[in-house]
Short mmCIF file of C-alpha atoms in Angstrom, two decimals:
data_model
loop_
_atom_site.label_atom_id
_atom_site.label_comp_id
_atom_site.label_asym_id
_atom_site.label_seq_id
_atom_site.Cartn_x
_atom_site.Cartn_y
_atom_site.Cartn_z
CA MET A 877 3.87 -23.87 -32.22
CA VAL A 878 4.71 -25.31 -28.79
CA ASN A 879 7.00 -23.17 -26.65
CA LYS A 880 9.11 -24.72 -23.91
CA GLU A 881 8.95 -21.44 -22.00
CA LYS A 882 5.21 -21.70 -21.48
CA ASN A 883 5.54 -24.60 -19.02
CA SER A 884 8.34 -22.93 -17.09
CA PHE A 885 7.78 -21.43 -13.65
CA LEU A 886 10.54 -18.97 -14.50
CA PHE A 887 8.56 -17.88 -17.56
CA LEU A 888 5.54 -17.23 -15.33
CA VAL A 889 7.73 -15.13 -13.01
CA TYR A 890 9.02 -13.28 -16.06
CA LEU A 891 5.46 -12.50 -17.19
CA ALA A 892 4.68 -11.23 -13.70
CA GLY A 893 7.75 -8.99 -13.85
CA LEU A 894 6.64 -7.53 -17.17
CA SER A 895 3.16 -6.91 -15.75
CA VAL A 896 4.50 -5.17 -12.65
CA ILE A 897 7.29 -2.91 -13.95
CA GLY A 898 4.94 -0.21 -15.25
CA PHE A 899 3.05 -0.08 -11.96
CA LEU A 900 6.31 0.12 -10.02
CA ALA A 901 7.19 3.17 -12.09
CA THR A 902 3.79 4.58 -11.17
CA ASP A 903 3.74 3.81 -7.44
CA MET A 904 7.28 3.80 -6.10
CA TYR A 905 7.74 7.56 -6.12
CA LEU A 906 4.34 8.50 -4.68
CA PRO A 907 5.62 9.01 -1.09
CA ALA A 908 8.31 11.34 -2.49
CA PHE A 909 5.86 13.88 -3.94
CA ASP A 910 6.47 16.47 -1.23
CA LYS A 911 10.28 16.07 -1.21
CA MET A 912 10.34 16.36 -5.01
CA ARG A 913 8.23 19.50 -4.86
CA ILE A 914 10.67 21.11 -2.44
CA ASP A 915 13.82 19.94 -4.23
CA LEU A 916 12.61 21.05 -7.66
CA ASP A 917 11.06 24.25 -6.26
CA THR A 918 7.68 23.70 -7.85
CA SER A 919 4.00 23.27 -6.96
CA LYS A 920 2.24 20.10 -5.84
CA ASN A 921 0.10 20.31 -8.99
CA SER A 922 3.26 20.07 -11.13
CA ILE A 923 4.48 17.01 -9.25
CA SER A 924 1.12 15.27 -9.43
CA ALA A 925 1.08 16.13 -13.13
CA SER A 926 4.11 13.85 -13.51
CA LEU A 927 1.82 10.94 -12.60
CA THR A 928 -0.93 12.16 -14.92
CA LEU A 929 1.53 12.63 -17.78
CA PHE A 930 3.01 9.19 -17.19
CA LEU A 931 -0.45 7.67 -17.50
CA ALA A 932 -1.06 9.62 -20.71
CA GLY A 933 2.17 8.36 -22.28
CA TYR A 934 1.48 4.86 -21.01
CA ALA A 935 -1.92 4.94 -22.74
CA ILE A 936 -0.82 6.44 -26.07
CA GLY A 937 2.33 4.33 -26.30
CA GLN A 938 0.26 1.14 -26.19
CA LEU A 939 -1.16 1.91 -29.63
CA LEU A 940 2.34 2.19 -31.10
CA TRP A 941 3.72 -0.99 -29.55
CA GLY A 942 0.66 -3.15 -30.32
CA PRO A 943 1.03 -3.44 -34.11
CA LEU A 944 4.83 -3.32 -33.82
CA SER A 945 4.88 -6.32 -31.47
CA ASP A 946 2.62 -8.27 -33.85
CA ARG A 947 5.00 -7.44 -36.71
CA ILE A 948 8.46 -7.95 -35.17
CA GLY A 949 7.59 -10.30 -32.30
CA LYS A 950 6.93 -9.70 -28.62
CA PRO A 951 10.52 -10.30 -27.35
CA ARG A 952 12.09 -7.79 -29.72
CA SER A 953 9.54 -5.09 -28.87
CA ILE A 954 10.07 -5.74 -25.14
CA LEU A 955 13.82 -5.24 -25.53
CA MET A 956 13.32 -1.96 -27.35
CA GLY A 957 10.80 -0.66 -24.83
CA LEU A 958 12.73 -1.62 -21.72
CA GLY A 959 15.85 -0.03 -23.19
CA ILE A 960 14.02 3.29 -23.59
CA PHE A 961 12.58 3.02 -20.08
CA THR A 962 15.99 2.31 -18.53
CA ALA A 963 17.65 5.29 -20.26
CA ALA A 964 14.86 7.65 -19.16
CA SER A 965 14.96 6.38 -15.58
CA VAL A 966 18.69 7.00 -15.29
CA SER A 967 18.26 10.47 -16.83
CA ILE A 968 15.72 11.47 -14.18
CA TYR A 969 18.37 10.92 -11.52
CA PHE A 970 20.37 13.84 -12.94
CA THR A 971 17.56 16.32 -13.64
CA ASP A 972 17.12 19.56 -11.70
CA SER A 973 14.16 20.86 -13.71
CA VAL A 974 10.52 19.96 -13.26
CA THR A 975 10.05 20.43 -17.02
CA ALA A 976 12.75 17.85 -17.72
CA LEU A 977 11.16 15.56 -15.14
CA LEU A 978 7.82 15.73 -16.93
CA VAL A 979 9.37 15.05 -20.33
CA LEU A 980 11.40 12.11 -19.03
CA ARG A 981 8.38 10.64 -17.26
CA LEU A 982 6.59 10.70 -20.60
CA ILE A 983 9.52 8.93 -22.28
CA GLN A 984 9.61 6.41 -19.41
CA ALA A 985 5.95 5.65 -19.97
CA VAL A 986 6.26 5.16 -23.73
CA GLY A 987 9.12 2.72 -23.20
CA VAL A 988 7.70 0.61 -20.40
CA CYS A 989 4.31 0.09 -22.00
CA ALA A 990 5.94 -2.28 -24.52
CA ALA A 991 6.07 -4.75 -21.63
CA ALA A 992 2.43 -4.11 -20.74
CA VAL A 993 1.30 -4.85 -24.30
CA SER A 994 3.42 -7.94 -24.71
CA TRP A 995 2.90 -9.89 -21.47
CA GLN A 996 -0.87 -10.19 -21.99
CA ALA A 997 -0.36 -11.22 -25.61
CA LEU A 998 2.25 -13.80 -24.56
CA VAL A 999 -0.27 -15.44 -22.20
CA ILE A 1000 -2.78 -16.00 -25.02
CA GLU A 1001 -0.03 -16.88 -27.52
CA ARG A 1002 1.88 -19.41 -25.42
CA TYR A 1003 -0.72 -21.09 -23.17
CA PRO A 1004 -3.66 -23.35 -24.12
CA ALA A 1005 -7.01 -21.55 -24.22
CA GLU A 1006 -8.36 -23.46 -21.23
CA GLN A 1007 -5.46 -22.24 -19.06
CA THR A 1008 -5.42 -18.53 -19.92
CA ASN A 1009 -7.97 -17.43 -17.29
CA LYS A 1010 -5.97 -19.20 -14.59
CA VAL A 1011 -2.70 -17.70 -15.80
CA PHE A 1012 -4.21 -14.21 -15.74
CA ALA A 1013 -5.64 -14.97 -12.29
CA SER A 1014 -2.18 -16.09 -11.15
CA ILE A 1015 -0.35 -13.01 -12.42
CA MET A 1016 -2.81 -10.13 -11.98
CA PRO A 1017 -3.06 -10.40 -8.17
CA LEU A 1018 0.73 -10.07 -8.07
CA VAL A 1019 0.32 -6.73 -9.83
CA ALA A 1020 -1.46 -5.60 -6.67
CA LEU A 1021 1.76 -6.02 -4.71
CA SER A 1022 3.18 -2.93 -6.41
CA PRO A 1023 0.83 -0.42 -4.71
CA ALA A 1024 1.79 -1.94 -1.35
CA LEU A 1025 5.46 -2.74 -1.76
CA ALA A 1026 6.50 -0.02 -4.18
CA PRO A 1027 5.57 2.92 -1.90
CA LEU A 1028 7.24 1.14 1.03
CA LEU A 1029 10.40 0.71 -1.02
CA GLY A 1030 10.05 4.34 -2.05
CA VAL A 1031 9.85 5.39 1.63
CA PHE A 1032 12.95 3.32 2.42
CA LEU A 1033 14.94 4.88 -0.40
CA LEU A 1034 13.64 8.32 0.55
CA ASP A 1035 14.76 7.90 4.16
CA HIS A 1036 18.20 6.44 3.41
CA PHE A 1037 19.15 8.10 0.12
CA SER A 1038 17.03 10.57 -1.86
CA TRP A 1039 14.02 10.62 -4.15
CA ARG A 1040 16.39 10.35 -7.12
CA SER A 1041 17.55 6.89 -6.04
CA ILE A 1042 14.03 5.62 -6.71
CA PHE A 1043 14.57 5.99 -10.45
CA ILE A 1044 17.97 4.27 -10.37
CA VAL A 1045 16.32 1.28 -8.66
CA LEU A 1046 13.65 1.23 -11.38
CA ALA A 1047 16.40 1.05 -14.01
CA LEU A 1048 18.12 -1.81 -12.16
CA ILE A 1049 14.88 -3.81 -11.93
CA THR A 1050 14.65 -3.93 -15.74
CA LEU A 1051 18.02 -5.66 -16.16
CA PRO A 1052 16.94 -9.25 -15.33
CA LEU A 1053 13.84 -8.78 -17.50
CA ILE A 1054 16.02 -7.70 -20.42
CA ALA A 1055 18.34 -10.65 -19.83
CA TYR A 1056 15.50 -13.20 -19.85
CA THR A 1057 13.86 -11.61 -22.90
CA ILE A 1058 17.00 -12.25 -24.93
CA THR A 1059 16.51 -16.01 -24.39
CA LEU A 1060 12.97 -16.13 -25.82
CA ASN A 1061 11.99 -17.35 -29.29
CA ARG A 1062 11.27 -14.32 -31.44
CA ASN A 1063 8.20 -15.73 -33.12
CA THR A 1064 5.53 -13.57 -34.72
CA ALA A 1065 1.95 -14.50 -35.57
CA THR A 1066 2.06 -17.01 -38.46
CA VAL A 1067 -0.07 -19.70 -40.02
CA LYS A 1068 1.19 -23.27 -40.31
CA ASP A 1069 3.09 -22.74 -43.57
CA GLY A 1070 4.92 -19.73 -42.14
CA THR A 1071 2.88 -17.12 -44.00
CA PRO A 1072 2.20 -14.03 -41.86
CA VAL A 1073 -1.35 -13.77 -40.60
CA LYS A 1074 -3.25 -10.61 -41.45
CA GLY A 1075 -4.79 -9.47 -38.18
CA GLU A 1076 -7.67 -7.16 -37.41
CA SER A 1077 -7.35 -3.38 -37.42
CA TYR A 1078 -8.00 -1.21 -34.38
CA LEU A 1079 -11.29 -0.17 -35.98
CA GLN A 1080 -12.39 -3.80 -36.23
CA LEU A 1081 -11.58 -4.29 -32.56
CA LEU A 1082 -13.70 -1.27 -31.65
CA ARG A 1083 -16.65 -2.68 -33.59
CA SER A 1084 -16.87 -5.70 -31.29
CA ARG A 1085 -19.44 -5.03 -28.56
CA THR A 1086 -18.21 -7.95 -26.49
CA TYR A 1087 -14.62 -6.73 -26.64
CA ILE A 1088 -15.54 -3.12 -25.80
CA GLY A 1089 -17.86 -4.20 -22.98
CA ASN A 1090 -15.18 -6.23 -21.23
CA VAL A 1091 -12.56 -3.53 -21.79
CA MET A 1092 -14.90 -0.85 -20.44
CA ILE A 1093 -15.32 -2.74 -17.17
CA TYR A 1094 -11.56 -3.15 -16.87
CA ALA A 1095 -10.97 0.52 -17.70
CA VAL A 1096 -13.42 2.23 -15.39
CA CYS A 1097 -12.69 -0.01 -12.40
CA SER A 1098 -9.01 0.82 -12.89
CA GLY A 1099 -9.89 4.51 -13.23
CA ALA A 1100 -11.49 4.49 -9.79
CA PHE A 1101 -8.37 2.92 -8.33
CA PHE A 1102 -6.08 5.50 -9.97
CA ALA A 1103 -8.24 8.32 -8.70
CA TRP A 1104 -7.44 7.01 -5.21
CA LEU A 1105 -3.73 6.64 -6.10
CA THR A 1106 -3.53 10.26 -7.21
CA GLY A 1107 -5.62 11.76 -4.43
CA SER A 1108 -4.54 9.73 -1.41
CA PRO A 1109 -1.06 11.28 -0.92
CA PHE A 1110 -2.77 14.65 -0.64
CA PHE A 1111 -5.92 13.95 1.35
CA LEU A 1112 -4.20 11.56 3.76
CA LYS A 1113 -1.52 14.19 4.37
CA GLU A 1114 -4.28 16.74 5.05
CA LEU A 1115 -5.88 14.30 7.49
CA GLY A 1116 -2.60 14.25 9.43
CA TYR A 1117 -0.93 11.04 8.25
CA SER A 1118 2.82 10.76 7.60
CA GLU A 1119 4.54 9.52 4.43
CA ALA A 1120 5.22 6.17 6.11
CA GLN A 1121 1.55 5.78 7.12
CA ILE A 1122 0.49 6.70 3.58
CA GLY A 1123 2.83 4.00 2.27
CA PHE A 1124 1.50 1.37 4.68
CA SER A 1125 -2.08 2.26 3.72
CA PHE A 1126 -1.56 0.34 0.48
CA VAL A 1127 -1.04 -2.97 2.31
CA PRO A 1128 -4.69 -3.80 3.22
CA GLN A 1129 -5.99 -3.01 -0.27
CA THR A 1130 -3.26 -5.20 -1.77
CA ILE A 1131 -4.26 -8.13 0.42
CA ALA A 1132 -7.89 -7.61 -0.61
CA PHE A 1133 -6.99 -7.49 -4.31
CA MET A 1134 -4.96 -10.68 -4.05
CA LEU A 1135 -7.73 -12.45 -2.14
CA GLY A 1136 -10.11 -11.53 -4.94
CA GLY A 1137 -7.78 -12.76 -7.67
CA TYR A 1138 -6.76 -16.02 -6.06
CA GLY A 1139 -10.29 -16.58 -4.81
CA TYR A 1140 -11.53 -16.45 -8.40
CA ARG A 1141 -8.68 -18.72 -9.50
CA ALA A 1142 -9.78 -21.33 -6.94
CA LEU A 1143 -13.39 -21.15 -8.16
CA SER A 1144 -12.72 -20.87 -11.89
CA ASP A 1145 -12.88 -24.63 -12.56
CA ARG A 1146 -16.31 -24.92 -10.92
CA ILE A 1147 -18.05 -21.63 -11.67
CA PRO A 1148 -17.76 -19.79 -15.01
CA GLY A 1149 -16.39 -16.29 -14.77
CA LYS A 1150 -19.39 -14.80 -16.53
CA ARG A 1151 -21.65 -16.13 -13.76
CA ILE A 1152 -19.52 -14.55 -11.02
CA LEU A 1153 -19.01 -11.22 -12.78
CA PRO A 1154 -22.37 -9.51 -12.00
CA TYR A 1155 -21.95 -10.18 -8.27
CA LEU A 1156 -18.43 -8.74 -8.36
CA LEU A 1157 -19.64 -5.60 -10.11
CA ALA A 1158 -22.45 -5.19 -7.57
CA LEU A 1159 -19.89 -5.39 -4.75
CA TYR A 1160 -17.73 -2.83 -6.55
CA SER A 1161 -20.64 -0.40 -6.86
CA VAL A 1162 -21.64 -0.69 -3.20
CA ALA A 1163 -18.03 -0.17 -2.13
CA VAL A 1164 -17.39 3.04 -4.08
CA ILE A 1165 -20.72 4.47 -2.92
CA GLY A 1166 -19.57 3.69 0.61
CA VAL A 1167 -16.43 5.82 0.12
CA LEU A 1168 -18.56 8.78 -0.95
CA VAL A 1169 -21.03 8.39 1.91
CA ILE A 1170 -18.23 8.29 4.48
CA THR A 1171 -16.67 11.36 2.90
CA LEU A 1172 -19.90 13.35 3.03
CA VAL A 1173 -21.21 12.48 6.48
CA THR A 1174 -18.07 12.58 8.63
CA THR A 1175 -14.42 13.55 8.91
CA PRO A 1176 -13.05 10.12 8.07
CA THR A 1177 -10.12 8.22 9.49
CA LEU A 1178 -7.84 6.10 7.35
CA VAL A 1179 -9.47 2.91 8.62
CA MET A 1180 -12.96 4.18 7.79
CA LEU A 1181 -11.91 4.90 4.21
CA LEU A 1182 -10.00 1.65 3.77
CA VAL A 1183 -12.97 -0.61 4.63
CA PRO A 1184 -15.03 0.18 1.49
CA PHE A 1185 -11.92 0.70 -0.61
CA CYS A 1186 -10.68 -2.80 0.25
CA LEU A 1187 -14.05 -4.23 -0.78
CA MET A 1188 -13.61 -2.46 -4.11
CA ALA A 1189 -10.11 -3.93 -4.41
CA LEU A 1190 -11.48 -7.42 -3.67
CA ALA A 1191 -14.02 -7.07 -6.48
CA ASN A 1192 -11.43 -5.71 -8.90
CA GLY A 1193 -8.98 -8.50 -8.12
CA ALA A 1194 -11.55 -11.12 -9.06
CA CYS A 1195 -13.07 -9.44 -12.12
CA TYR A 1196 -9.88 -8.30 -13.90
CA PRO A 1197 -8.76 -11.81 -15.00
CA ILE A 1198 -12.27 -12.53 -16.26
CA VAL A 1199 -12.76 -9.47 -18.43
CA VAL A 1200 -9.16 -9.31 -19.71
CA ALA A 1201 -9.15 -12.96 -20.81
CA GLU A 1202 -12.58 -12.65 -22.43
CA ALA A 1203 -11.48 -9.58 -24.40
CA MET A 1204 -8.13 -11.00 -25.53
CA LYS A 1205 -9.47 -14.39 -26.66
CA LEU A 1206 -11.59 -12.72 -29.34
CA PHE A 1207 -8.62 -11.77 -31.54
CA PRO A 1208 -5.94 -14.51 -31.56
CA ASN A 1209 -4.35 -13.11 -34.74
CA SER A 1210 -4.01 -9.57 -33.35
CA LEU A 1211 -2.96 -10.15 -29.77
CA GLY A 1212 -0.61 -7.18 -29.68
CA LYS A 1213 -3.29 -4.84 -30.98
CA ALA A 1214 -5.98 -6.32 -28.72
CA ALA A 1215 -3.77 -5.85 -25.66
CA ALA A 1216 -2.71 -2.40 -26.81
CA MET A 1217 -6.23 -1.14 -27.37
CA GLN A 1218 -7.41 -2.65 -24.10
CA ASN A 1219 -4.58 -1.07 -22.13
CA ALA A 1220 -4.83 2.23 -23.97
CA LEU A 1221 -8.52 2.55 -23.10
CA GLN A 1222 -7.84 1.47 -19.54
CA LEU A 1223 -4.98 3.90 -19.06
CA GLY A 1224 -6.78 6.67 -20.89
CA THR A 1225 -9.53 6.31 -18.34
CA CYS A 1226 -6.95 6.31 -15.55
CA PHE A 1227 -5.40 9.45 -17.06
CA LEU A 1228 -8.78 11.17 -17.07
CA ALA A 1229 -9.56 10.16 -13.49
CA SER A 1230 -6.09 11.13 -12.28
CA GLY A 1231 -6.26 14.43 -14.15
CA ILE A 1232 -9.57 15.39 -12.56
CA VAL A 1233 -8.26 14.63 -9.08
CA SER A 1234 -5.04 16.58 -9.79
CA LEU A 1235 -7.00 19.56 -11.10
CA PHE A 1236 -9.13 19.72 -7.95
CA SER A 1237 -6.42 18.61 -5.51
CA GLY A 1238 -7.56 21.31 -3.09
CA THR A 1239 -10.57 19.09 -2.33
CA ALA A 1240 -8.78 15.82 -3.04
CA LEU A 1241 -10.91 13.51 -0.88
CA LEU A 1242 -14.29 14.67 -2.15
CA THR A 1243 -13.09 14.76 -5.75
CA THR A 1244 -11.65 11.25 -5.47
CA ALA A 1245 -14.91 9.89 -4.04
CA LEU A 1246 -17.01 11.58 -6.74
CA VAL A 1247 -14.78 10.26 -9.54
CA MET A 1248 -15.03 6.74 -8.13
CA VAL A 1249 -18.83 6.85 -7.93
CA GLY A 1250 -18.96 8.32 -11.45
CA THR A 1251 -17.60 5.03 -12.82
CA ILE A 1252 -20.70 3.02 -11.83
CA PRO A 1253 -22.88 3.88 -14.88
CA PHE A 1254 -20.02 2.86 -17.20
CA VAL A 1255 -19.58 -0.43 -15.33
CA LEU A 1256 -23.26 -1.21 -15.97
CA ILE A 1257 -23.01 -0.26 -19.66
CA GLY A 1258 -19.90 -2.39 -20.07
CA PHE A 1259 -21.55 -5.37 -18.45
CA ARG A 1260 -24.55 -5.19 -20.78
CA MET A 1261 -22.30 -4.92 -23.83
CA SER A 1262 -20.09 -7.82 -22.70
CA LYS A 1263 -23.11 -10.16 -22.62
#
């Protein structure tokens, strides 16, 4: 089936919006951690747990939305999920309890991950196979804007309003996405005569070494990044940096991630992704080791830490479109499930990394560096399996 939306620039923007909304919900409130702790009269561990819990719900919810989106269609599942997310976001504005905050963050996560499942599936479903790598390489670098722009927007809202306004803005951002979703064809996976296709089960997905290898690379590289996301508000504060400086620290890594993604996009027609991938993973490994070395041998400055971290971001920006496209292409009849399992494993890894950093937030910098280096063996295993 040919879809008019697939050739539309507006449809590409829509896909980018779906890909970003979950990360905005993750990143926008990071500079507000300390203000939230004071306002809700709680500990910094409880506030950081709101990020960890969000990641947990974001991971588990994927597995619910995957088969549902294959059954009822991607647009309908997106509408349901964004509706839940919007209601939870508005509710957070009114809460005065850290317990309620944690519960609502979990509900937020379960709702918004419907978009995360569906946008990747829509790329494979609505674009020709030879274009999917480029489409992923066009959209995924834009995802990197959220760690840079979302904290800056969070700082602005924090300075001019309150931390609660952050969640109202998140609810407002979903409205144009909901409006555009209503216009989409609500097709599900079918064969030519209209008979529903029987897709693979989650167990069948897990039996594919190639699928698991690519997903493992995506997951552990993301886990290293989320370890930094969780730890940086604490260790940068301890190093003497303000909330505004912490927010601006996301700009260089965003530029590096986008350079990696668009650099790969420019090369993708001439050099196969599988040929580039080992060099990207080598760069990633050297970079995260560099973060640990700097942590151990000196009292680092922000610039010293950002140099290797930006190299890691560059490698991630280039390798994500490669491994995601390779994993998704394997299961054209179960795109929702393939995206769901991929994202669930990725976010489960992020949850684990974030949880470890939160648990040992008293030594946030060292813990973050150790978690990042601990991903290297899994990167190597994933690469071997993906071959």
